[in-house]
mmCIF file of C-alpha atoms in Angstrom:
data_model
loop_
_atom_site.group_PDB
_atom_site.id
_atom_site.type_symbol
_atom_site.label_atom_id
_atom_site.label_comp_id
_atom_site.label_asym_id
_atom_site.label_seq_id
_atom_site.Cartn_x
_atom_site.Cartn_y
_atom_site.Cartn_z
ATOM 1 C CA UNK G 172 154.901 -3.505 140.259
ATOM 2 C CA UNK G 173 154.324 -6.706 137.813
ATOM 3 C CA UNK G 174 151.487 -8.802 139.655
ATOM 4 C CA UNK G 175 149.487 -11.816 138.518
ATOM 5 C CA UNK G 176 146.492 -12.630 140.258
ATOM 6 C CA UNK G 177 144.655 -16.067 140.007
ATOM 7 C CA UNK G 178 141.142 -16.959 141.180
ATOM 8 C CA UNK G 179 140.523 -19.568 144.380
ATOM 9 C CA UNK G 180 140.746 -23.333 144.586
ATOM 10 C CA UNK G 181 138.297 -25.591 142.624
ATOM 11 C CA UNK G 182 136.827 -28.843 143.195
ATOM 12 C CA UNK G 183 135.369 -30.638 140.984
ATOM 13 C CA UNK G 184 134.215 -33.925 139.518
ATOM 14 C CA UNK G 185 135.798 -35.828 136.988
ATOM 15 C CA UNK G 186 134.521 -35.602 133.675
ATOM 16 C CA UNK G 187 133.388 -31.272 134.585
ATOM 17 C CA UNK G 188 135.509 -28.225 133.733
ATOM 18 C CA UNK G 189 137.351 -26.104 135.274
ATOM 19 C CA UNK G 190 137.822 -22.091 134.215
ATOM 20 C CA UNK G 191 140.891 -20.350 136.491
ATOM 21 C CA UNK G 192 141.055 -16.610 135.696
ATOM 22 C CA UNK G 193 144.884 -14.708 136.160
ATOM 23 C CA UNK G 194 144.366 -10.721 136.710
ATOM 24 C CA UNK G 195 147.621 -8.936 135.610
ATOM 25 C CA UNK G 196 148.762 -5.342 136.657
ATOM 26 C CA UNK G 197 151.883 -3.275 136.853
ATOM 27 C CA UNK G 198 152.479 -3.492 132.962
ATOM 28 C CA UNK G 199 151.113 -3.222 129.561
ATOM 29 C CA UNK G 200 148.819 -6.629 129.610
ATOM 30 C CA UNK G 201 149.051 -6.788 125.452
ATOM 31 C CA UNK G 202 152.765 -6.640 125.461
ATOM 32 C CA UNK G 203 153.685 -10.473 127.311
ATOM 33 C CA UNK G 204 152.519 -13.414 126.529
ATOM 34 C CA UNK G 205 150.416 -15.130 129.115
ATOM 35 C CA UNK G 206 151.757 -19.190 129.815
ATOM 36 C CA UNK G 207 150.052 -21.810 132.365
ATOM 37 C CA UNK G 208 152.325 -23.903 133.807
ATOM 38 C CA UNK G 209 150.784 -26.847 136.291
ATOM 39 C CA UNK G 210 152.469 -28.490 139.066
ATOM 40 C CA UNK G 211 151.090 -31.816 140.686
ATOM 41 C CA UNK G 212 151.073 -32.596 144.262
ATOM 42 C CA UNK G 213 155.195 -33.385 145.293
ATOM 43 C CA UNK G 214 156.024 -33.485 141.905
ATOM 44 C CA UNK G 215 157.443 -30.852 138.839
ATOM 45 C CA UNK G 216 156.519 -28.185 136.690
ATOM 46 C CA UNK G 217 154.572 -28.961 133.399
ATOM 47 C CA UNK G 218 154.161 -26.227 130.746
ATOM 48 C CA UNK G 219 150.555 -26.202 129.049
ATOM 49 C CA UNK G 220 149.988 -23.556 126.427
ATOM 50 C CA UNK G 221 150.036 -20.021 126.088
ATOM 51 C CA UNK G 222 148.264 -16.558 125.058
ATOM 52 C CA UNK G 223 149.337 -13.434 123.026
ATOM 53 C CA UNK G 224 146.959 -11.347 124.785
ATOM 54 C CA UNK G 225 147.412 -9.055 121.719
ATOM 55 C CA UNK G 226 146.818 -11.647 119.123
ATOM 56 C CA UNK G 227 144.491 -14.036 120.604
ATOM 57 C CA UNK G 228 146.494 -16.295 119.041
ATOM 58 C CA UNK G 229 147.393 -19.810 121.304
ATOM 59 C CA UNK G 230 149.596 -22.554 121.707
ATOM 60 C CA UNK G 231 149.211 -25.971 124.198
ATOM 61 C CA UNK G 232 151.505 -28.735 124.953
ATOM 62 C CA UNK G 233 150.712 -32.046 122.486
ATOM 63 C CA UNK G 234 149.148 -33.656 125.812
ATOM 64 C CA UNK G 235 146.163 -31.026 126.640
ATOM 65 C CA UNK G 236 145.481 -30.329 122.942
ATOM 66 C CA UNK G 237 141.434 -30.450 122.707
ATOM 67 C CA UNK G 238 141.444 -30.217 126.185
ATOM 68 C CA UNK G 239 142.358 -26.478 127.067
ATOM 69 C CA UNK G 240 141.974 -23.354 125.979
ATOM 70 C CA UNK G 241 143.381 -20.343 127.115
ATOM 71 C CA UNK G 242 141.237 -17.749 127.151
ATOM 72 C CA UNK G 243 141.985 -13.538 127.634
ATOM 73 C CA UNK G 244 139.980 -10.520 127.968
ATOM 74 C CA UNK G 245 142.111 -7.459 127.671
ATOM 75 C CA UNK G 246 139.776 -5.003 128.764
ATOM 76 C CA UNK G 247 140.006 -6.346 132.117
ATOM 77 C CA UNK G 248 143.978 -7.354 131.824
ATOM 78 C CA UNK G 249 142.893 -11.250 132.464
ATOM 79 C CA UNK G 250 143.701 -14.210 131.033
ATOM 80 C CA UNK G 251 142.176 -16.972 131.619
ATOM 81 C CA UNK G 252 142.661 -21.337 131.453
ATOM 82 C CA UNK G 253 139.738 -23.711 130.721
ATOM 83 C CA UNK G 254 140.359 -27.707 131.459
ATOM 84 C CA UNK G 255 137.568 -29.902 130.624
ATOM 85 C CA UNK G 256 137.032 -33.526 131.074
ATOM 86 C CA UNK G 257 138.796 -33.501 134.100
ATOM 87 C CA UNK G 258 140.375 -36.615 135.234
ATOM 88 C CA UNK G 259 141.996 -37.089 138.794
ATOM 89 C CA UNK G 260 145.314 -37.221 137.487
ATOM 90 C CA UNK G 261 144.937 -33.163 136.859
ATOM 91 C CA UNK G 262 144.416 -32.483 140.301
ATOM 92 C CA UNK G 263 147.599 -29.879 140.822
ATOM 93 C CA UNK G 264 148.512 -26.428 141.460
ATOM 94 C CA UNK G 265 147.950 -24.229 138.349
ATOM 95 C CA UNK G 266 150.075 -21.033 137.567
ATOM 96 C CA UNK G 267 150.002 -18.676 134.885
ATOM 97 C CA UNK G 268 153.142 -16.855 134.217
ATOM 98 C CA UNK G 269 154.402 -13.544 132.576
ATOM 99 C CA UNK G 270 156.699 -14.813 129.727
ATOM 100 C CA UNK G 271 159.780 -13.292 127.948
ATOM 101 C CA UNK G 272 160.214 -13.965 124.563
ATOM 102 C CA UNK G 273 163.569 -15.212 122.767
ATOM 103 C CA UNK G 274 164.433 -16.226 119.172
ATOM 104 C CA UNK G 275 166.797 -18.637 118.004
ATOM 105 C CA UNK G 276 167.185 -20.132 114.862
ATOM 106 C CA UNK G 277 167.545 -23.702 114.075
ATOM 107 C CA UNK G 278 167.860 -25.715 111.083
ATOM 108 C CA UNK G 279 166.489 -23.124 108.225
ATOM 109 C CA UNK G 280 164.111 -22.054 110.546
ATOM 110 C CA UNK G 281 163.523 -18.766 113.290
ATOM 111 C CA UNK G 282 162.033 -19.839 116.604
ATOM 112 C CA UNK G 283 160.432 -18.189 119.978
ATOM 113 C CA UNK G 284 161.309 -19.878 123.717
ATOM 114 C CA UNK G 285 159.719 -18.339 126.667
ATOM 115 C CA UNK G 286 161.468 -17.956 130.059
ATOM 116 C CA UNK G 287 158.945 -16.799 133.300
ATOM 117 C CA UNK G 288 159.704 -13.492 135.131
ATOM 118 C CA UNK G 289 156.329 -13.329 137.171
ATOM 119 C CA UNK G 290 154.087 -15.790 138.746
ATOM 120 C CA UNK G 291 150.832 -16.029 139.901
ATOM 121 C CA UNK G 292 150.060 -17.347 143.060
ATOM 122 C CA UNK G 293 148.574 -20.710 142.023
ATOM 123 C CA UNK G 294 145.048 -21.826 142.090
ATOM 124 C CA UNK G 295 144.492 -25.375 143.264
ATOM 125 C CA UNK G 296 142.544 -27.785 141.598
ATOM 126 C CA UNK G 297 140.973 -30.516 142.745
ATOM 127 C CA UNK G 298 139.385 -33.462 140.810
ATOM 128 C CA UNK G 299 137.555 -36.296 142.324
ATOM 129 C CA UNK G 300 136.103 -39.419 140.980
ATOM 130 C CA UNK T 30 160.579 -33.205 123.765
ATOM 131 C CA UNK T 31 163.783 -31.810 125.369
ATOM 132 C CA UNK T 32 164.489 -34.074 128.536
ATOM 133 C CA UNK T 33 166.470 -32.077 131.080
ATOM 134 C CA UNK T 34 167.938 -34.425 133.868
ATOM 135 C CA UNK T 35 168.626 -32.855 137.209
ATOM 136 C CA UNK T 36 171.291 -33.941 139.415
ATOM 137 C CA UNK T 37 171.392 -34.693 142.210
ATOM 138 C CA UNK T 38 167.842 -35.257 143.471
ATOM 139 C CA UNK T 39 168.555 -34.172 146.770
ATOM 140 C CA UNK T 40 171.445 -32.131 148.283
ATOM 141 C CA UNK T 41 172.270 -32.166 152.051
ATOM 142 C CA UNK T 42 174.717 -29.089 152.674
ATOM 143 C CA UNK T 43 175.050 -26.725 156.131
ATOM 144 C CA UNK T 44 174.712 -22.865 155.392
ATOM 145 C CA UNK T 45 177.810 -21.179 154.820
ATOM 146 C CA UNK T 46 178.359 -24.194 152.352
ATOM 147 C CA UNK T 47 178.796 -24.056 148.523
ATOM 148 C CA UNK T 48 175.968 -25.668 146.329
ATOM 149 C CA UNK T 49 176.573 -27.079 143.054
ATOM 150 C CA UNK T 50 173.425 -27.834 140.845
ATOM 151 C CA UNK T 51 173.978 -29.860 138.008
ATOM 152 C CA UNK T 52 171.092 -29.721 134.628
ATOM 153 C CA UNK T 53 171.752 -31.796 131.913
ATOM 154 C CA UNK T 54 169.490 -31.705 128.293
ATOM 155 C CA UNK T 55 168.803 -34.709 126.000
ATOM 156 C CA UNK T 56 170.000 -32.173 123.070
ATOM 157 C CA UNK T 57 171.740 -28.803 122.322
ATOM 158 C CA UNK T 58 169.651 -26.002 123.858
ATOM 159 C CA UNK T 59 169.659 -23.286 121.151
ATOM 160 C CA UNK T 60 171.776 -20.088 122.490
ATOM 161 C CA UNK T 61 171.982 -21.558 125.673
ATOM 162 C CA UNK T 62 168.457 -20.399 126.583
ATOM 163 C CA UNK T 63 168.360 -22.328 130.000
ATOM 164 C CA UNK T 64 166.587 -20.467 133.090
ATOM 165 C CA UNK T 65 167.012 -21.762 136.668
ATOM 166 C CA UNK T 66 164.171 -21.267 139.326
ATOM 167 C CA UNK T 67 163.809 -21.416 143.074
ATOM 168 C CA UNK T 68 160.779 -22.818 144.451
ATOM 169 C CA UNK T 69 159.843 -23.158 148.408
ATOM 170 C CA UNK T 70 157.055 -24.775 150.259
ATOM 171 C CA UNK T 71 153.613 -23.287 149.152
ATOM 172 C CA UNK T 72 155.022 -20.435 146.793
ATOM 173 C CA UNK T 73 155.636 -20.317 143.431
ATOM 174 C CA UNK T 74 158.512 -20.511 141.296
ATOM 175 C CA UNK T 75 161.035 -17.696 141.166
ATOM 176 C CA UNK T 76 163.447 -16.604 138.507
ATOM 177 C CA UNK T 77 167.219 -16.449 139.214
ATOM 178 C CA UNK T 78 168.912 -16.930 136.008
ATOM 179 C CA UNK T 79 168.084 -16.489 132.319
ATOM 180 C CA UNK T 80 170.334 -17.422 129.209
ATOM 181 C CA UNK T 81 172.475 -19.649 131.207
ATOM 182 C CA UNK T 82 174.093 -16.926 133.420
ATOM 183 C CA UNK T 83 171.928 -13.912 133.449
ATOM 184 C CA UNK T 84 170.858 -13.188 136.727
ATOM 185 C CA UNK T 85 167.182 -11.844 136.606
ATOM 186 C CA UNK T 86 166.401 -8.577 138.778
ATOM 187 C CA UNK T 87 166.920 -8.714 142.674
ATOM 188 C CA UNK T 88 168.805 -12.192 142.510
ATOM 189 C CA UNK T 89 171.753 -11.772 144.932
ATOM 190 C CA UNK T 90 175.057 -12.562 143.221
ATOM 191 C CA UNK T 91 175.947 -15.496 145.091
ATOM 192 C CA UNK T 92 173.754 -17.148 142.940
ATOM 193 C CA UNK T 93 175.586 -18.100 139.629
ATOM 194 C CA UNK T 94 174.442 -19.522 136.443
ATOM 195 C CA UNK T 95 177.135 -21.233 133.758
ATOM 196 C CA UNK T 96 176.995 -23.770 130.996
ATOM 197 C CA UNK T 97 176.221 -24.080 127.146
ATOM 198 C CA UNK T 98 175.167 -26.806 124.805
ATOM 199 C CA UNK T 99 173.648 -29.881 126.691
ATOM 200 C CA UNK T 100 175.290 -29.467 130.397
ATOM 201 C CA UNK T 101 174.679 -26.382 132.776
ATOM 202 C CA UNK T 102 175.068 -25.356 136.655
ATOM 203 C CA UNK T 103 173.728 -23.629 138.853
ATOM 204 C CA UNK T 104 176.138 -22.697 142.085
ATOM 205 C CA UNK T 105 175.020 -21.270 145.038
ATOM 206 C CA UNK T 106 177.884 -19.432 147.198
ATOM 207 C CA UNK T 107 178.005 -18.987 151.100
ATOM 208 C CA UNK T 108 174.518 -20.898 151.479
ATOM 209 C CA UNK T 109 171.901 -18.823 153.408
ATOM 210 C CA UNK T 110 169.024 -20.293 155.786
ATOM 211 C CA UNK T 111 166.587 -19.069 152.781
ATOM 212 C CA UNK T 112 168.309 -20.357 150.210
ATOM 213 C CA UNK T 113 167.034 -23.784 151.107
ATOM 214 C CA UNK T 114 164.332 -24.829 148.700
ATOM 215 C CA UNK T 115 163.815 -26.754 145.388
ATOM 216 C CA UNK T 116 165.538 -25.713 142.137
ATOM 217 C CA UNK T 117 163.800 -26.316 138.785
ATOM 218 C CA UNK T 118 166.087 -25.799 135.135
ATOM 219 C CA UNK T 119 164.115 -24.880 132.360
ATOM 220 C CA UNK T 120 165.067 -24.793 128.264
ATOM 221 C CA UNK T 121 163.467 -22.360 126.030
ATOM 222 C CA UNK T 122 165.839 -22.940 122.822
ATOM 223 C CA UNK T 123 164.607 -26.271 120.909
ATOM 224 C CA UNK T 124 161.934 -26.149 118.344
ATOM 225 C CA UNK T 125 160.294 -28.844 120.958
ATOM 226 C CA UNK T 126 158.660 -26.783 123.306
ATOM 227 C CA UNK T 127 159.415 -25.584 127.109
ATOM 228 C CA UNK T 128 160.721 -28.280 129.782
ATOM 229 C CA UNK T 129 161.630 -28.173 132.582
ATOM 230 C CA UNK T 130 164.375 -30.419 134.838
ATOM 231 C CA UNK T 131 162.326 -32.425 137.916
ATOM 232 C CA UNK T 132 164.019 -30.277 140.327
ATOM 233 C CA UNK T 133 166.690 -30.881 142.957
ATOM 234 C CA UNK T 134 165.674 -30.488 146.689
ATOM 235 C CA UNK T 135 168.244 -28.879 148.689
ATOM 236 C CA UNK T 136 168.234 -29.318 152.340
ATOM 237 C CA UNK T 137 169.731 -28.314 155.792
ATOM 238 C CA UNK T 138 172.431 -30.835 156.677
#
């Protein structure tokens, strides 16, 4: 079965980095894109960026841009997410999630949109000033 | 960025009851790519619905996805004690990126 496995809480200071690792089994790791998703305390879900494990190529969300990367190691089906300068306001629950692709077009142009089928468990991080 | 409104906030219905989510996007979602998603206390999000009214694997069928364009809704049938949890919308079909709704919180009456 599909499983996505993320790495323990984190605290850490503002201004340091944090690296949260996402072990996937159950399917061909290459094949699905990898997205991190972030969640912060009582409030919503905020998409962040994403890997094609089988690419290495990455996108983020306009707000982290030079802020995160997104990491992967396919010999070890892991993908990883790397925040630095931490600030308090990113203290939150972090998930990566399996995504499914879709195309649409739009305009003159051919597009991808991702829905989530699987879920890691979340890794909570912690910033303080 | 695609603004999806949720409606309402909160929802205060008995089990046995009939829920009636309500997602709303700032612009045309492309092929009605539109995913719904159950969330409870300490777990992570789940998929129920995909392309508007897909139900994704396992999802009972009183769950049930409809919509297109800019308004969509999610209705629950013959509420269950488990069903009560937080419900996220999420579009994947603008050139803008993925958003998702700020969820609607339904509670035991």
């Amino acid at each position: 079965q599909v499983q996505l496995v993320q790495s323990g809480a984190e605290v850490k200071k503002a201004g340091a980095s944090v690296k949260v690792s996402c072990k996937a089994s159950g399917y061909t790791f290459s094949d699905y894109y990898i997205h991190w998703v972030r969640q912060a305390p009582g409030q919503g879900l905020e998409w962040m960026g994403w890997i094609n494990p089988n690419s290495g190529a990455a996108k983020y969300a306009q707000r982290f841009q030079g802020r995160v990367s997104v990491p992967w190691d396919t010999s070890i089906t892991t993908a990883y997410m790397e925040l630095t300068w931490l600030r308090s306001d990113d203290t939150a629950m972090y998930y990566c999630a399996r995504g499914i692709r879709r195309s649409f077009s739009y305009g003159s142009g051919t597009y991808w949109g991702y829905y989530f089928d699987y879920w890691g468990q979340g890794t909570l991080v912690t910033v303080s000033s | 960025e695609t603004i999806l409104t949720q409606s309402p906030g909160t929802l205060s219905l008995s089990p046995g009851e009939r829920a009636t989510l309500s997602c709303r996007a700032s612009q045309n979602v492309n092929n009605n790519y539109l995913a719904w998603y159950q969330q409870k206390p300490g777990q992570a999000p789940r998929l129920l619905i995909y392309g508007a009214s897909s139900r994704a694997t396992g999802i009972p069928d009183r769950f049930t996805g409809s919509g297109s364009g800019t308004d969509f809704t999610l209705t629950i049938n013959r509420l269950e004690p488990e069903d009560f949890a937080v419900y996220y919308c999420q579009q994947y079909g603008t050139s803008l990126g993925y958003t998702f709704g700020q969820g609607t919180k339904l509670e035991i009456k």
